[in-house]
């Protein structure tokens, strides 16, 4: 069982930055690939970024490529999402998720999900 807790969301002006954190419980964090997703009001949840168990491989949605960076610190059981050059359309609840695999996972069938953290970008 893995529990995920996101933090770092908030209100920021367009062009600003935020760093989201996702803290995971359990001693096997390093055996999980991690992902970030977001869901805006009235829209379906969408993929944002993914990172392999080692952090050596990453993958991004086209909408955030070049602006967002996903990273992880396995010693701290934490994955991060650095968000720069934020736009109003980035406003959403952001979720982290864990997948039991040593590979980079770019699908939607994650094993565990966090409760989400709200990011609001004002214009």
C-alpha atoms as a printed R data frame, in Angstrom:
    type eleno elety resid chain resno       x      y       z
1   ATOM     1    CA   UNK     A     1   0.000  0.000   0.000
2   ATOM     2    CA   UNK     A     2   1.265  3.452  -0.920
3   ATOM     3    CA   UNK     A     3  -0.234  6.687   0.314
4   ATOM     4    CA   UNK     A     4   0.428  9.872  -1.620
5   ATOM     5    CA   UNK     A     5   0.037 13.416  -0.301
6   ATOM     6    CA   UNK     A     6   0.406 16.407  -2.599
7   ATOM     7    CA   UNK     A     7   1.332 19.900  -1.446
8   ATOM     8    CA   UNK     A     8   2.542 23.193  -2.850
9   ATOM     9    CA   UNK     A     9  -0.520 24.326  -4.730
10  ATOM    10    CA   UNK     A    10  -1.868 27.844  -4.512
11  ATOM    11    CA   UNK     A    11  -2.737 31.026  -6.346
12  ATOM    12    CA   UNK     A    12  -0.164 32.536  -8.691
13  ATOM    13    CA   UNK     A    13  -0.208 35.150 -11.429
14  ATOM    14    CA   UNK     A    14   0.318 34.212 -15.039
15  ATOM    15    CA   UNK     A    15   4.014 33.878 -15.782
16  ATOM    16    CA   UNK     A    16   4.785 32.807 -12.241
17  ATOM    17    CA   UNK     A    17   6.078 29.534 -10.841
18  ATOM    18    CA   UNK     A    18   5.062 26.896  -8.347
19  ATOM    19    CA   UNK     A    19   6.652 23.678  -7.181
20  ATOM    20    CA   UNK     A    20   4.384 20.822  -6.251
21  ATOM    21    CA   UNK     A    21   5.526 18.014  -3.997
22  ATOM    22    CA   UNK     A    22   4.129 14.540  -3.572
23  ATOM    23    CA   UNK     A    23   5.214 12.658  -0.475
24  ATOM    24    CA   UNK     A    24   4.821  8.888  -0.508
25  ATOM    25    CA   UNK     A    25   4.567  6.494   2.388
26  ATOM    26    CA   UNK     A    26   6.172  3.085   2.368
27  ATOM    27    CA   UNK     A    27   9.682  1.720   1.960
28  ATOM    28    CA   UNK     A    28   9.384  0.721  -1.696
29  ATOM    29    CA   UNK     A    29   8.938  4.151  -3.248
30  ATOM    30    CA   UNK     A    30  11.926  3.617  -5.525
31  ATOM    31    CA   UNK     A    31  10.184  0.668  -7.204
32  ATOM    32    CA   UNK     A    32   7.365  2.881  -8.454
33  ATOM    33    CA   UNK     A    33   7.151  5.006 -11.535
34  ATOM    34    CA   UNK     A    34   5.364  8.257 -10.773
35  ATOM    35    CA   UNK     A    35   3.056 10.498 -12.703
36  ATOM    36    CA   UNK     A    36   1.365 13.864 -12.437
37  ATOM    37    CA   UNK     A    37  -2.126 14.525 -13.722
38  ATOM    38    CA   UNK     A    38  -4.505 17.456 -13.573
39  ATOM    39    CA   UNK     A    39  -8.219 18.041 -13.781
40  ATOM    40    CA   UNK     A    40  -9.803 21.369 -14.560
41  ATOM    41    CA   UNK     A    41 -13.452 22.117 -13.726
42  ATOM    42    CA   UNK     A    42 -15.765 20.429 -16.188
43  ATOM    43    CA   UNK     A    43 -12.937 18.574 -17.898
44  ATOM    44    CA   UNK     A    44 -11.533 15.074 -17.752
45  ATOM    45    CA   UNK     A    45  -8.360 14.276 -15.885
46  ATOM    46    CA   UNK     A    46  -5.358 14.655 -18.161
47  ATOM    47    CA   UNK     A    47  -1.789 13.449 -18.094
48  ATOM    48    CA   UNK     A    48   0.895 16.042 -17.298
49  ATOM    49    CA   UNK     A    49   4.230 14.285 -16.694
50  ATOM    50    CA   UNK     A    50   5.798 10.964 -15.778
51  ATOM    51    CA   UNK     A    51   9.106  9.855 -14.327
52  ATOM    52    CA   UNK     A    52  10.751  6.454 -14.067
53  ATOM    53    CA   UNK     A    53  11.767  4.850 -10.788
54  ATOM    54    CA   UNK     A    54  15.321  6.175 -11.017
55  ATOM    55    CA   UNK     A    55  14.416  9.581 -12.357
56  ATOM    56    CA   UNK     A    56  16.479  8.875 -15.433
57  ATOM    57    CA   UNK     A    57  13.550  8.964 -17.830
58  ATOM    58    CA   UNK     A    58  10.798 11.543 -18.042
59  ATOM    59    CA   UNK     A    59   7.871 12.244 -20.326
60  ATOM    60    CA   UNK     A    60   5.636 15.306 -20.688
61  ATOM    61    CA   UNK     A    61   2.372 16.310 -22.239
62  ATOM    62    CA   UNK     A    62   2.887 18.676 -25.155
63  ATOM    63    CA   UNK     A    63   0.968 21.384 -23.324
64  ATOM    64    CA   UNK     A    64   3.575 21.611 -20.557
65  ATOM    65    CA   UNK     A    65   6.768 20.601 -22.345
66  ATOM    66    CA   UNK     A    66   9.497 23.166 -21.791
67  ATOM    67    CA   UNK     A    67   7.656 24.774 -18.869
68  ATOM    68    CA   UNK     A    68   7.241 21.948 -16.348
69  ATOM    69    CA   UNK     A    69   9.928 19.659 -14.921
70  ATOM    70    CA   UNK     A    70   9.286 16.447 -13.018
71  ATOM    71    CA   UNK     A    71  11.932 15.091 -10.632
72  ATOM    72    CA   UNK     A    72  12.167 12.790  -7.648
73  ATOM    73    CA   UNK     A    73  14.232 12.195  -4.539
74  ATOM    74    CA   UNK     A    74  13.963  8.535  -3.580
75  ATOM    75    CA   UNK     A    75  15.783  9.147  -0.302
76  ATOM    76    CA   UNK     A    76  12.941 11.478   0.691
77  ATOM    77    CA   UNK     A    77  10.153  9.418  -0.922
78  ATOM    78    CA   UNK     A    78   9.103 12.537  -2.794
79  ATOM    79    CA   UNK     A    79   8.367 13.479  -6.380
80  ATOM    80    CA   UNK     A    80   8.236 17.094  -7.534
81  ATOM    81    CA   UNK     A    81   6.656 19.067 -10.327
82  ATOM    82    CA   UNK     A    82   8.337 22.398 -11.008
83  ATOM    83    CA   UNK     A    83   5.943 24.584 -12.962
84  ATOM    84    CA   UNK     A    84   7.267 27.715 -14.663
85  ATOM    85    CA   UNK     A    85   5.695 30.246 -17.008
86  ATOM    86    CA   UNK     A    86   2.287 29.326 -15.709
87  ATOM    87    CA   UNK     A    87  -0.780 30.148 -17.784
88  ATOM    88    CA   UNK     A    88  -4.434 30.534 -16.758
89  ATOM    89    CA   UNK     A    89  -5.168 27.306 -18.634
90  ATOM    90    CA   UNK     A    90  -2.902 25.465 -16.180
91  ATOM    91    CA   UNK     A    91  -5.525 26.061 -13.491
92  ATOM    92    CA   UNK     A    92  -6.621 22.663 -12.176
93  ATOM    93    CA   UNK     A    93  -6.395 20.214  -9.327
94  ATOM    94    CA   UNK     A    94  -3.068 18.427  -9.666
95  ATOM    95    CA   UNK     A    95  -2.706 14.789  -8.668
96  ATOM    96    CA   UNK     A    96   0.289 12.547  -8.301
97  ATOM    97    CA   UNK     A    97   0.067  8.829  -8.937
98  ATOM    98    CA   UNK     A    98   2.235  5.742  -8.472
99  ATOM    99    CA   UNK     A    99   2.642  2.717 -10.727
100 ATOM   100    CA   UNK     A   100   4.443 -0.452  -9.622
101 ATOM   101    CA   UNK     A   101   7.016 -0.721 -12.394
102 ATOM   102    CA   UNK     A   102  10.690 -0.051 -12.979
103 ATOM   103    CA   UNK     A   103   9.917  1.327 -16.420
104 ATOM   104    CA   UNK     A   104   8.824  4.793 -17.441
105 ATOM   105    CA   UNK     A   105   5.031  4.529 -17.516
106 ATOM   106    CA   UNK     A   106   3.013  6.810 -19.780
107 ATOM   107    CA   UNK     A   107  -0.373  5.123 -19.474
108 ATOM   108    CA   UNK     A   108  -3.378  5.978 -17.324
109 ATOM   109    CA   UNK     A   109  -3.686  2.829 -15.176
110 ATOM   110    CA   UNK     A   110  -1.827  3.917 -12.072
111 ATOM   111    CA   UNK     A   111  -2.062  1.874  -8.878
112 ATOM   112    CA   UNK     A   112  -2.316  4.682  -6.323
113 ATOM   113    CA   UNK     A   113  -3.499  8.271  -6.400
114 ATOM   114    CA   UNK     A   114  -3.192 11.244  -4.110
115 ATOM   115    CA   UNK     A   115  -6.021 13.556  -3.112
116 ATOM   116    CA   UNK     A   116  -4.827 16.459  -5.206
117 ATOM   117    CA   UNK     A   117  -3.729 20.045  -4.688
118 ATOM   118    CA   UNK     A   118  -5.356 23.094  -6.259
119 ATOM   119    CA   UNK     A   119  -3.367 25.320  -8.596
120 ATOM   120    CA   UNK     A   120  -4.984 28.556  -9.710
121 ATOM   121    CA   UNK     A   121  -3.316 30.858 -12.221
122 ATOM   122    CA   UNK     A   122  -4.768 34.342 -12.530
123 ATOM   123    CA   UNK     A   123  -4.481 36.405 -15.692
